[in-house]
mmCIF file of C-alpha atoms in Angstrom:
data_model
loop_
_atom_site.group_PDB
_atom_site.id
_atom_site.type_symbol
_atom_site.label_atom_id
_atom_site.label_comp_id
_atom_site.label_asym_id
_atom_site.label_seq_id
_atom_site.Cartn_x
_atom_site.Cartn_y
_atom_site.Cartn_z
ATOM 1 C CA UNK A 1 25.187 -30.418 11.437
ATOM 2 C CA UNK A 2 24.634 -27.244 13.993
ATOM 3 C CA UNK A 3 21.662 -25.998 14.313
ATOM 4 C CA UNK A 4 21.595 -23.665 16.601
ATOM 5 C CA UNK A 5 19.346 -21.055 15.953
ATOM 6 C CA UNK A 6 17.919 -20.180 19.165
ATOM 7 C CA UNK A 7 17.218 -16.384 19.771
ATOM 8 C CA UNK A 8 20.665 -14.478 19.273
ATOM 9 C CA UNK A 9 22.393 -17.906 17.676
ATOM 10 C CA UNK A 10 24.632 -18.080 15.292
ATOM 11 C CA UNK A 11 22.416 -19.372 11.253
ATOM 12 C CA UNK A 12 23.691 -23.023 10.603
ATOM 13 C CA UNK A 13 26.025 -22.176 7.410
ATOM 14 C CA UNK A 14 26.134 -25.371 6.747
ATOM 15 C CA UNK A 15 22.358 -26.315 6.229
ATOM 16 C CA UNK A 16 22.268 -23.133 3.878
ATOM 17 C CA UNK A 17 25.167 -24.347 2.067
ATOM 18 C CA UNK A 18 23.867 -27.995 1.148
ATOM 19 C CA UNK A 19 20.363 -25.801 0.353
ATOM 20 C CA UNK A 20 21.680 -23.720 -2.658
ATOM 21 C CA UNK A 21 22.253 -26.414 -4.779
ATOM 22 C CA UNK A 22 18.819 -27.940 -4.045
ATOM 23 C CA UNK A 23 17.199 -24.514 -4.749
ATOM 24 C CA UNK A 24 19.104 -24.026 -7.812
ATOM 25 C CA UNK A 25 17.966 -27.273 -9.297
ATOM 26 C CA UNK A 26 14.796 -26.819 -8.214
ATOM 27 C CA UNK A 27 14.440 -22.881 -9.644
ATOM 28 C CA UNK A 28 15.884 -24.258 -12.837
ATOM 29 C CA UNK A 29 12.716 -26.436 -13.640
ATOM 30 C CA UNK A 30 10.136 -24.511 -12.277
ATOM 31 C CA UNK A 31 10.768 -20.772 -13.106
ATOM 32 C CA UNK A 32 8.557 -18.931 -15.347
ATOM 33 C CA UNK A 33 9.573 -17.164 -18.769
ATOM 34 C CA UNK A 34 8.697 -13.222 -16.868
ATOM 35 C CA UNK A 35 9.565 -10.263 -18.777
ATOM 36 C CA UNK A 36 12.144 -8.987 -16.828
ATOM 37 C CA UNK A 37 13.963 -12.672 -16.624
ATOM 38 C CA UNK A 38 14.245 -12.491 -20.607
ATOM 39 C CA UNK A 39 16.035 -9.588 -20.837
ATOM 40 C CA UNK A 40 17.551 -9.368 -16.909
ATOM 41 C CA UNK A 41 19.214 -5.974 -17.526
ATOM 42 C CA UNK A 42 20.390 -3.794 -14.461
ATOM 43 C CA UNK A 43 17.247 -1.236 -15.719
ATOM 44 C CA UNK A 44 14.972 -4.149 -16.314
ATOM 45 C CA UNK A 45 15.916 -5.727 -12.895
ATOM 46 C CA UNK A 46 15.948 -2.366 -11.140
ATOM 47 C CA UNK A 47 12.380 -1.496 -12.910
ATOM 48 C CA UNK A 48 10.915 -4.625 -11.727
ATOM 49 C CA UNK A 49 12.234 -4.632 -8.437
ATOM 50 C CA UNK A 50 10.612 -1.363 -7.533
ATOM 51 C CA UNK A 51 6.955 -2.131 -8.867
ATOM 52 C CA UNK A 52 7.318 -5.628 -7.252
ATOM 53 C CA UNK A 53 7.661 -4.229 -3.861
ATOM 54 C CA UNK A 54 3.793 -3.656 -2.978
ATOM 55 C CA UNK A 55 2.400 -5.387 -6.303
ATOM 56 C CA UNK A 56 1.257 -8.681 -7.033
ATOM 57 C CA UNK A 57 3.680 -9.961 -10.616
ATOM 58 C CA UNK A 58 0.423 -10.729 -12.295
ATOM 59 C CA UNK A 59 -0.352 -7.065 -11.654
ATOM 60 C CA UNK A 60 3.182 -5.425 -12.442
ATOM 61 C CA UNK A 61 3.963 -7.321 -15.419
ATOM 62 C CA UNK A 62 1.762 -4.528 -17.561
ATOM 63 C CA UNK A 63 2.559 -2.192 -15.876
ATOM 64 C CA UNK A 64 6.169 -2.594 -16.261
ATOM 65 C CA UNK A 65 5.523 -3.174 -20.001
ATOM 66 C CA UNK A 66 4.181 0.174 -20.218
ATOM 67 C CA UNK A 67 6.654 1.426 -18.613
ATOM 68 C CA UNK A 68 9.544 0.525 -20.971
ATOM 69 C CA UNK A 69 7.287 1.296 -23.860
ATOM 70 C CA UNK A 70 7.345 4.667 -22.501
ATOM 71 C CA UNK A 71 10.748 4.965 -20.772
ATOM 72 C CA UNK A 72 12.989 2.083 -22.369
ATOM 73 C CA UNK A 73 16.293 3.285 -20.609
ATOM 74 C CA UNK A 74 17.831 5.506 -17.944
ATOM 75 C CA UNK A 75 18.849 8.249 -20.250
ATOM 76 C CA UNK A 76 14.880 8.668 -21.303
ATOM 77 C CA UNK A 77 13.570 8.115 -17.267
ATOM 78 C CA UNK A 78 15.766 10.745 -16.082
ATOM 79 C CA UNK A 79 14.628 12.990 -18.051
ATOM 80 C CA UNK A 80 10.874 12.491 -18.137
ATOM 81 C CA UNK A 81 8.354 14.909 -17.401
ATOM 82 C CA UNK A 82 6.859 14.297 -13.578
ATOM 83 C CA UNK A 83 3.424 14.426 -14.538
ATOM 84 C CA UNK A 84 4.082 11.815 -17.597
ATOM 85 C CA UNK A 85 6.212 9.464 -14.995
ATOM 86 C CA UNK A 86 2.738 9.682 -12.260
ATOM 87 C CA UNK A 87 0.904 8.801 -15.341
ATOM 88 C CA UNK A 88 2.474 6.004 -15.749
ATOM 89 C CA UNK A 89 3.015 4.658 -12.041
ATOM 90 C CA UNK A 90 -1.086 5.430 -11.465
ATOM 91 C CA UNK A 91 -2.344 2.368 -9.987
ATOM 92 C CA UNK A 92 0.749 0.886 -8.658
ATOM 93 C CA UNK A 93 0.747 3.329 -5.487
ATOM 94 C CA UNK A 94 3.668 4.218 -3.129
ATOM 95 C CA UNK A 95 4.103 6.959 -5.546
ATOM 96 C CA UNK A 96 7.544 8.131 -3.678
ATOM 97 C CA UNK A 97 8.864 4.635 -5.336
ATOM 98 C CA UNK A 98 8.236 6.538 -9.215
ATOM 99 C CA UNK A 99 9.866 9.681 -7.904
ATOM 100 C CA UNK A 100 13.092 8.205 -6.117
ATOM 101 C CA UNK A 101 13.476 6.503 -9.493
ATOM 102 C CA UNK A 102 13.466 9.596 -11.582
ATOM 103 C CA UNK A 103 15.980 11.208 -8.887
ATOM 104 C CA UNK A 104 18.495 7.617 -9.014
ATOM 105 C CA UNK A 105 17.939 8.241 -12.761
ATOM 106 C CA UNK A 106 19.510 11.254 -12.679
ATOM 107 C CA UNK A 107 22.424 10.510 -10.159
ATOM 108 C CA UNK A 108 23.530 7.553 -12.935
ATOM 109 C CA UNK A 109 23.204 9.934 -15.858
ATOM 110 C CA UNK A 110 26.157 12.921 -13.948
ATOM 111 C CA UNK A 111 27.833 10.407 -11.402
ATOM 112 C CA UNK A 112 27.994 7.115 -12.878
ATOM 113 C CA UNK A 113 28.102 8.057 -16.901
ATOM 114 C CA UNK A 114 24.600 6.591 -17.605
ATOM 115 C CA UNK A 115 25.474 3.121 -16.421
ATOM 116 C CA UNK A 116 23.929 1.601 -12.850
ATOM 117 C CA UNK A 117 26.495 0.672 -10.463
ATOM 118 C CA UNK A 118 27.256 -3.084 -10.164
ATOM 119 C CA UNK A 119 27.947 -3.508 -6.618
ATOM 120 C CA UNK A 120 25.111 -3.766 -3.953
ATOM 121 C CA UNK A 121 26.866 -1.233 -2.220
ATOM 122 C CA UNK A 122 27.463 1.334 -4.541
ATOM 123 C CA UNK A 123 23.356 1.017 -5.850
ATOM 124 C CA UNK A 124 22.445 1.534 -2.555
ATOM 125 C CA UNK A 125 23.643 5.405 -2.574
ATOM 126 C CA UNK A 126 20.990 5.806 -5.154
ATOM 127 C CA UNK A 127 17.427 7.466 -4.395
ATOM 128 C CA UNK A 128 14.980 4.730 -3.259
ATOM 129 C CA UNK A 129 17.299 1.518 -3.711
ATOM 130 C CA UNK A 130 17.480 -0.020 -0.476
ATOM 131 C CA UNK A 131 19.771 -3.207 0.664
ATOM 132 C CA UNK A 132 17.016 -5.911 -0.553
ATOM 133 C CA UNK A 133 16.814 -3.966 -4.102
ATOM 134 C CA UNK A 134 20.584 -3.120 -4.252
ATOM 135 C CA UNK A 135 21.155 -6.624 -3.868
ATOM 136 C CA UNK A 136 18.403 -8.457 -6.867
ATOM 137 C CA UNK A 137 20.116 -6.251 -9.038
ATOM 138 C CA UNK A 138 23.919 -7.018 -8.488
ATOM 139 C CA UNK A 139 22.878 -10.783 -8.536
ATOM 140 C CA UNK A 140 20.465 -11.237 -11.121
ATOM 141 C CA UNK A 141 21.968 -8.301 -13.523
ATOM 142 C CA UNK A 142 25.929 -8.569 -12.628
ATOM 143 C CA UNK A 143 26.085 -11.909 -11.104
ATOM 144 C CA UNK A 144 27.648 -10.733 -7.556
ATOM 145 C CA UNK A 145 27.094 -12.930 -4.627
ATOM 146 C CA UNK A 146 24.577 -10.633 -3.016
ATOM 147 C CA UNK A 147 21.613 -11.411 -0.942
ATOM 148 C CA UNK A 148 18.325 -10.050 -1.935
ATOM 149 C CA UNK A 149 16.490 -10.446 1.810
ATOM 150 C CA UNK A 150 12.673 -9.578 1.831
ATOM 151 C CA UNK A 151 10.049 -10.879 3.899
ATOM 152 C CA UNK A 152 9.809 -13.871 1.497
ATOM 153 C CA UNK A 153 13.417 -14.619 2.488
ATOM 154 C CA UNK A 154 13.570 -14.166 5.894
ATOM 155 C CA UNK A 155 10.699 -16.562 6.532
ATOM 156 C CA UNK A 156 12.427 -19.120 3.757
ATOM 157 C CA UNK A 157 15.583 -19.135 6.154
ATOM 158 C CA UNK A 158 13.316 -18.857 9.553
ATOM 159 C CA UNK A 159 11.771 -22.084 8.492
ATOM 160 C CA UNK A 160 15.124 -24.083 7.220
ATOM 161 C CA UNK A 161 17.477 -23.332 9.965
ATOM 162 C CA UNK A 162 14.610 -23.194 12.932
ATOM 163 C CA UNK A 163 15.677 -18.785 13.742
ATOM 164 C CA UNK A 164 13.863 -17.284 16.509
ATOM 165 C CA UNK A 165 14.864 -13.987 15.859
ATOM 166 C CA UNK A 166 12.012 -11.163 15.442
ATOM 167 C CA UNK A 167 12.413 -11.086 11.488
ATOM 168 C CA UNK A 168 10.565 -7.716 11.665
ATOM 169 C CA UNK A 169 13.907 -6.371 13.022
ATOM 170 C CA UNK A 170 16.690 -4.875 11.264
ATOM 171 C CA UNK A 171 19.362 -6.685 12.725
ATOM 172 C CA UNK A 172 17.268 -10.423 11.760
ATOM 173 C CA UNK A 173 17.826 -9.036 7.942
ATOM 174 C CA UNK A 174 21.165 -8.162 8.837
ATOM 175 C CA UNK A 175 21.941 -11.606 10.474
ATOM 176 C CA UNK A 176 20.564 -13.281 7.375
ATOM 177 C CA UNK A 177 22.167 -11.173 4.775
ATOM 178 C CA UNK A 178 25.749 -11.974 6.116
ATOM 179 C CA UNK A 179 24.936 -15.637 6.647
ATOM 180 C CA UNK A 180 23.465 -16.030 3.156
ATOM 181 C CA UNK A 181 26.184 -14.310 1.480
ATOM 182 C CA UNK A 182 29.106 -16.369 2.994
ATOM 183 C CA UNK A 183 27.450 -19.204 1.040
ATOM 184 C CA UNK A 184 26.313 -17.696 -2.283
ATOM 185 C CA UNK A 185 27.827 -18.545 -5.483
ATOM 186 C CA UNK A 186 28.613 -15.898 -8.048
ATOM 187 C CA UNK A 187 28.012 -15.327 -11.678
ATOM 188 C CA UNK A 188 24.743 -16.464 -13.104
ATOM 189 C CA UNK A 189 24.176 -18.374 -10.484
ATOM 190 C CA UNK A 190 23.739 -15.468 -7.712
ATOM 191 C CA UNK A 191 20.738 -14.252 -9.700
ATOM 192 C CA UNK A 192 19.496 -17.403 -9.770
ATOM 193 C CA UNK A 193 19.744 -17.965 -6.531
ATOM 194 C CA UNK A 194 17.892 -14.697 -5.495
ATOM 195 C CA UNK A 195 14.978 -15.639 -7.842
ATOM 196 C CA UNK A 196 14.604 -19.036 -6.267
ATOM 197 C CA UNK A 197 14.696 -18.155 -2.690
ATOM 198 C CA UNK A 198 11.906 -15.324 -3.728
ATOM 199 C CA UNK A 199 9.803 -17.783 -5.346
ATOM 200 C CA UNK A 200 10.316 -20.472 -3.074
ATOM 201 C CA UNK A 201 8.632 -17.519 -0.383
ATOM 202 C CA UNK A 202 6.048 -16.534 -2.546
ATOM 203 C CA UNK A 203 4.611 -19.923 -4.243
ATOM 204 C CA UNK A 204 5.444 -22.536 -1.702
ATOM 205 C CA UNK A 205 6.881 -21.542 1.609
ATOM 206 C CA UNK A 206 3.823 -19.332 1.831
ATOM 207 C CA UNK A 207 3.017 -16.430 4.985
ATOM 208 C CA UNK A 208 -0.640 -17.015 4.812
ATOM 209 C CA UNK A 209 -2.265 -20.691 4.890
ATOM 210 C CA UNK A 210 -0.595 -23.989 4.882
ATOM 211 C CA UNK A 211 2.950 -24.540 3.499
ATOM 212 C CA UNK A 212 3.410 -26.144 0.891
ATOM 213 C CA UNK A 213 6.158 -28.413 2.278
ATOM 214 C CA UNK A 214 5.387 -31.613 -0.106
ATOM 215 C CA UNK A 215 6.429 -29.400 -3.281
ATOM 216 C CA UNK A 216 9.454 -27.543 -1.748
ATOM 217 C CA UNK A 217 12.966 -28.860 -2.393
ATOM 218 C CA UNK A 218 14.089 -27.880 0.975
ATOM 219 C CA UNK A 219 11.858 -30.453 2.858
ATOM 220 C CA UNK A 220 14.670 -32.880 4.001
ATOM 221 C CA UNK A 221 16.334 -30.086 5.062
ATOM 222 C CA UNK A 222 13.780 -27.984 7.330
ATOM 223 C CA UNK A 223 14.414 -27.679 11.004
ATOM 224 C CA UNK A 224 10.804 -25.799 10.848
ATOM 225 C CA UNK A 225 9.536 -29.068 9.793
ATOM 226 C CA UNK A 226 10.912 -31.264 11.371
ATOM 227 C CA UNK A 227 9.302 -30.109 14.250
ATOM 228 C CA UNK A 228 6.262 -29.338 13.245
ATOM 229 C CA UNK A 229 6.668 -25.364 13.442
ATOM 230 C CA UNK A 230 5.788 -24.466 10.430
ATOM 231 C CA UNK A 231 3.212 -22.432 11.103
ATOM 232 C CA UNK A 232 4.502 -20.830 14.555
ATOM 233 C CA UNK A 233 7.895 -19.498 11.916
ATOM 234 C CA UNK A 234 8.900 -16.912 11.414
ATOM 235 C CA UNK A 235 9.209 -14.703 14.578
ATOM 236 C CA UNK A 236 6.969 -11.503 14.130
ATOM 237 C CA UNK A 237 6.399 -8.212 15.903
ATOM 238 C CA UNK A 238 2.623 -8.095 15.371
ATOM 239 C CA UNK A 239 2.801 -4.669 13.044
ATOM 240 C CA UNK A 240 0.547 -1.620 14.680
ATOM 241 C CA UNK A 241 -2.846 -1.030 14.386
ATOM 242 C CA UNK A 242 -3.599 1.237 11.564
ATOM 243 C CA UNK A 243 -5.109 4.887 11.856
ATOM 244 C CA UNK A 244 -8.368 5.327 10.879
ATOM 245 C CA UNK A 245 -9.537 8.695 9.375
ATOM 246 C CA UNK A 246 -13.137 9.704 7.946
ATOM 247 C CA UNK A 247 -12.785 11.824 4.947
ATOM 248 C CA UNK A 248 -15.979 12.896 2.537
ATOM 249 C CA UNK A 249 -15.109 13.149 -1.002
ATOM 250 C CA UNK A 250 -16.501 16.054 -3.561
ATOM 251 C CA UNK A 251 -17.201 15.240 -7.072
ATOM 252 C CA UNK A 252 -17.416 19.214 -7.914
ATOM 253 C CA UNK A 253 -19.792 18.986 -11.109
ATOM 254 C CA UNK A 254 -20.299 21.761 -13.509
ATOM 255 C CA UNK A 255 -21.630 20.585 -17.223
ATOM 256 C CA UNK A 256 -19.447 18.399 -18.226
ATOM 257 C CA UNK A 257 -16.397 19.455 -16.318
ATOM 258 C CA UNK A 258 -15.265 18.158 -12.536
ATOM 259 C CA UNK A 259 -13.028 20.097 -10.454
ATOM 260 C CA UNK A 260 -9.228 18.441 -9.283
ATOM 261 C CA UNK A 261 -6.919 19.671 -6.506
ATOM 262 C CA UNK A 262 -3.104 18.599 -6.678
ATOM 263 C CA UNK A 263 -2.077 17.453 -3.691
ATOM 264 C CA UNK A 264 1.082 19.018 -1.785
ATOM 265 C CA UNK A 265 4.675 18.406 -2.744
ATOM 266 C CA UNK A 266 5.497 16.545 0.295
ATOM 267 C CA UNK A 267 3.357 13.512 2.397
ATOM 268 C CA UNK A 268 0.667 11.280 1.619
ATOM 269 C CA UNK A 269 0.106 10.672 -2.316
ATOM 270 C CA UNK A 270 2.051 14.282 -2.893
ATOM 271 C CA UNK A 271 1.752 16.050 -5.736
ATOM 272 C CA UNK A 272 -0.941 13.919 -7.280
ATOM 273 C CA UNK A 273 -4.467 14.654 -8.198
ATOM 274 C CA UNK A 274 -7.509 14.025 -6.250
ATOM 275 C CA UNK A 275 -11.020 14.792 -5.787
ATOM 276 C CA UNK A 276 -11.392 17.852 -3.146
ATOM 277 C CA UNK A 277 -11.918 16.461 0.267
ATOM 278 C CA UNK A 278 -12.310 17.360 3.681
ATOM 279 C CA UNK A 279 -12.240 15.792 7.065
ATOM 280 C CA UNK A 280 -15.221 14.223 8.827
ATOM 281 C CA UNK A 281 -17.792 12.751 7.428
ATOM 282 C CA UNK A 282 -20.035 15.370 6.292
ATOM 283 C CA UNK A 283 -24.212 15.428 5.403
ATOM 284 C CA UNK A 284 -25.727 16.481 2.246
ATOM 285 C CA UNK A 285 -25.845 20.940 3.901
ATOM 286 C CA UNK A 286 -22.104 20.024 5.346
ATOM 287 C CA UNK A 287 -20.971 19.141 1.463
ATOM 288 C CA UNK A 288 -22.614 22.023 0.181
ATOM 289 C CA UNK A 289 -21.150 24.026 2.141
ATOM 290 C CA UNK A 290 -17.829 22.403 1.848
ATOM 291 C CA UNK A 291 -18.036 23.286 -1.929
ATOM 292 C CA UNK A 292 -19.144 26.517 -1.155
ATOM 293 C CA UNK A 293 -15.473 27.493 1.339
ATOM 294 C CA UNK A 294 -13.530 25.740 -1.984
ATOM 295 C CA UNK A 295 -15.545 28.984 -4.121
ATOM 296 C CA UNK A 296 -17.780 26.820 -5.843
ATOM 297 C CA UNK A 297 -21.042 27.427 -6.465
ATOM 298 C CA UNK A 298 -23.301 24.638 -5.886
ATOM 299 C CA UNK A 299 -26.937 23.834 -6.821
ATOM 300 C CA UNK A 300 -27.341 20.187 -5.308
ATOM 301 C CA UNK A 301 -25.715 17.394 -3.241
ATOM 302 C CA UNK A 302 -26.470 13.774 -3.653
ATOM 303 C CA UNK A 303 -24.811 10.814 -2.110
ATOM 304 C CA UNK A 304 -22.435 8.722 -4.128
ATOM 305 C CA UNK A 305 -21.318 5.613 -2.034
ATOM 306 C CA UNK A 306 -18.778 4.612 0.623
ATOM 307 C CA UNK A 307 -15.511 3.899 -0.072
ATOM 308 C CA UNK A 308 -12.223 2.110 1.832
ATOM 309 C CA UNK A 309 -8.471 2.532 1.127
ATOM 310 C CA UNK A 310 -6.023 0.873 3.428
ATOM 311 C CA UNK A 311 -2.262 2.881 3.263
ATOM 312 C CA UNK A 312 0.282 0.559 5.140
ATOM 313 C CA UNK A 313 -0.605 3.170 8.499
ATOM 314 C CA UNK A 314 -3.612 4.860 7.666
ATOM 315 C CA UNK A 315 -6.679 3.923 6.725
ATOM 316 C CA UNK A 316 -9.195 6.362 4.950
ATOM 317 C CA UNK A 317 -13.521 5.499 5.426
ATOM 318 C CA UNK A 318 -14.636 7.529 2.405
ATOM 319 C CA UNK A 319 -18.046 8.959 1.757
ATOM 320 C CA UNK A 320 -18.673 11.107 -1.309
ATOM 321 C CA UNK A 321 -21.396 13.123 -2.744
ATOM 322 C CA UNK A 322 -22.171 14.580 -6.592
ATOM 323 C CA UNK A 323 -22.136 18.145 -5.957
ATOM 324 C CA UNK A 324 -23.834 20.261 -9.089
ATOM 325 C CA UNK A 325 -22.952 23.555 -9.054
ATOM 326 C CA UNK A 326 -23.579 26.414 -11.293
ATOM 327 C CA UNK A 327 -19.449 27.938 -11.017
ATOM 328 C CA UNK A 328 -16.485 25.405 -10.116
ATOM 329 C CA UNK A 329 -13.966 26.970 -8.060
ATOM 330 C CA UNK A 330 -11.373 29.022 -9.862
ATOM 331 C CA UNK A 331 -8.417 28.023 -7.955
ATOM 332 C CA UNK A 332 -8.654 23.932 -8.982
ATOM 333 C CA UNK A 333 -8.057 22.313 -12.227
ATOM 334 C CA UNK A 334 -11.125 21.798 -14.460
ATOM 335 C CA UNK A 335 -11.510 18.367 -16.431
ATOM 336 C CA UNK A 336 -14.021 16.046 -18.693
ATOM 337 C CA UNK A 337 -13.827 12.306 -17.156
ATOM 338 C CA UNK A 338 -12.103 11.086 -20.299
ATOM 339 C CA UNK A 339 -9.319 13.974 -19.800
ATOM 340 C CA UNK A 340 -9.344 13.579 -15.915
ATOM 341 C CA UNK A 341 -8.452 9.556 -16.774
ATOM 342 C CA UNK A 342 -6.134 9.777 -19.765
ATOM 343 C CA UNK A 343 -4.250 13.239 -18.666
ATOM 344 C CA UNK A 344 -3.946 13.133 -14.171
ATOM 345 C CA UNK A 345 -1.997 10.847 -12.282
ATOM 346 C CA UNK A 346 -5.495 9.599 -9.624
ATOM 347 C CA UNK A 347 -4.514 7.392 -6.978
ATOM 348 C CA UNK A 348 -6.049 4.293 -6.278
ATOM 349 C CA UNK A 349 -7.713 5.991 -2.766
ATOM 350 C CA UNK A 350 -10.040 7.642 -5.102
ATOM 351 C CA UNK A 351 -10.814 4.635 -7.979
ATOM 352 C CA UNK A 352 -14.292 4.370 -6.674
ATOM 353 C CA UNK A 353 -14.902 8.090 -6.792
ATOM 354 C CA UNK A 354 -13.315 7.965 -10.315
ATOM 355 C CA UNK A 355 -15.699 5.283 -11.718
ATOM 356 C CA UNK A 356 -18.464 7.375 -10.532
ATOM 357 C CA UNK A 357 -17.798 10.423 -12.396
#
């Protein structure tokens, strides 16, 4: 059997071949009753897919079940209000993800008469569908032999076939892609497959801590283990560090009521609600007269806490203060807490600020 897999060498088809069988059996006993794998519908699998990409599946699965509640097909999503649809995504982050849905939404409803595409190829013209996503949903919903290649992948394959390739690079998931497909079954079997080699990543060939190589079906087969790599695979281009920015945070108080700004239509967290903030971090006479340039009126400033929220390049070291004031300023929205939590999309950056108010 080849195994060459240096850096720049062909993937050992053969190795992946005699593994799809294994991981078939293998997926077969262990994989768990999920909502989207009892009804695997291209909107189920597309829903699923999307919230999965930065969220944990003990985390998405009610989230996606409010989601259907809400928006049970693509006739209903593409034509949902925006504030309604941040609602709804609030708490999973990577808010673009929500809107690039709405916008695919759309594109089925006038180009594709309400139906998603069943190729990987044609999906991925859609808003926000890239090649891993295009490819879960023609395997698991349509049963084409597509590969679904995320990070849980790539490291699955590193490991079996011994690659050296940076996996962090575009033409790694390209590499993979073609190899896995020339050996990919079709029909209900390609979704299988893609669910096994995603669990296999995420349960046993883990990225963090010791693999679990006794309880992987792949074992025998391993290059990685064979000799003893394990841990040294995949390949990685250590990732940047991240920016860090100070911010202080402004819970605008007046009565009952606590003043909002909507962020802009474009960058970071855009169009969603916040707490006003400013750069720096401020002291109690900086707030107040923070509050004071938004055309508030304020009486008092008291600290609130510290707060951290880690973006995948950014980093934001929160502090906040209670601001009483006598007038709110006129140009930002005006709430009660239980409005400002039942009614505005508030990103997860500004939870702790949220429980405070």
């Amino acid at each position: 059997m080849a195994t060459n897999n240096k850096k720049g060498g062909a993937l050992d088809r053969a190795r992946l071949r005699e593994a799809v069988p294994r991981l078939l059996s293998w997926y077969a006993a262990v994989k768990k009753p999920l909502p989207w794998r009892l009804s695997p519908t291209a909107y189920h699998v597309w829903i699923s897919e999307i919230m999965l990409q930065q969220t944990r599946i003990s985390a998405a699965i009610p989230y996606y079940e409010r989601f259907l509640r809400a928006l049970p097909d693509v006739k209903v999503l593409a034509e949902v209000d925006e504030e309604v649809l941040m609602k709804l995504w609030e708490g999973l982050g990577y808010y673009s993800r929500a809107r690039n849905l709405k916008k695919a939404a759309v594109r089925v409803m006038t180009e594709h008469g309400g139906e998603l595409p069943r190729t990987a190829h044609e999906l991925r013209e859609l808003d926000g569908i890239g090649p891993y996503t295009a490819g879960a949903i023609a395997s698991i919903a349509f049963g084409q032999p597509s590969a679904a290649v995320d990070g849980n992948v790539l490291r699955v394959i590193s490991r079996l076939t011994a690659l050296e390739d940076d996996v962090m690079s575009a033409a790694t998931r390209g590499k993979v892609t073609e190899a896995l497909e020339e050996v990919y079954p079709s029909g209900e079997d390609a979704g299988n497959l893609t669910q096994a080699l995603m669990e296999l990543g995420e349960n046993v060939c883990i990225p963090n801590g010791e693999a679990k190589c006794d309880a992987c079906p792949l074992a025998e087969l391993c290059l990685a283990k064979r000799q003893g790599r394990q841990d040294d695979l995949p390949v990685k281009t250590p990732p940047k560090p991240r920016r860090i920015e100070k911010r202080t945070v402004l819970l605008l108080k007046c009565g009952d009521q606590y003043a909002l700004a909507q962020r802009e239509k474009k960058g970071l967290l855009a169009g969603l609600w916040e707490f006003p903030n400013t750069d720096g971090h401020l002291d109690a006479s900086g707030a107040l007269e923070a509050a004071r340039a938004l055309g508030a009126s304020p009486l008092s400033a008291s600290p609130v806490g510290d707060a951290l929220h880690v973006f995948s390049h950014v980093e934001w070291h929160m502090i906040g203060y209670l601001v009483e004031c006598d007038r709110l300023p006129a140009a930002l929205a005006h709430a009660t807490p239980d409005v400002i939590r039942t009614e505005y999309a508030i990103p997860k950056a500004f939870r702790a600020y949220l429980a405070k108010i």
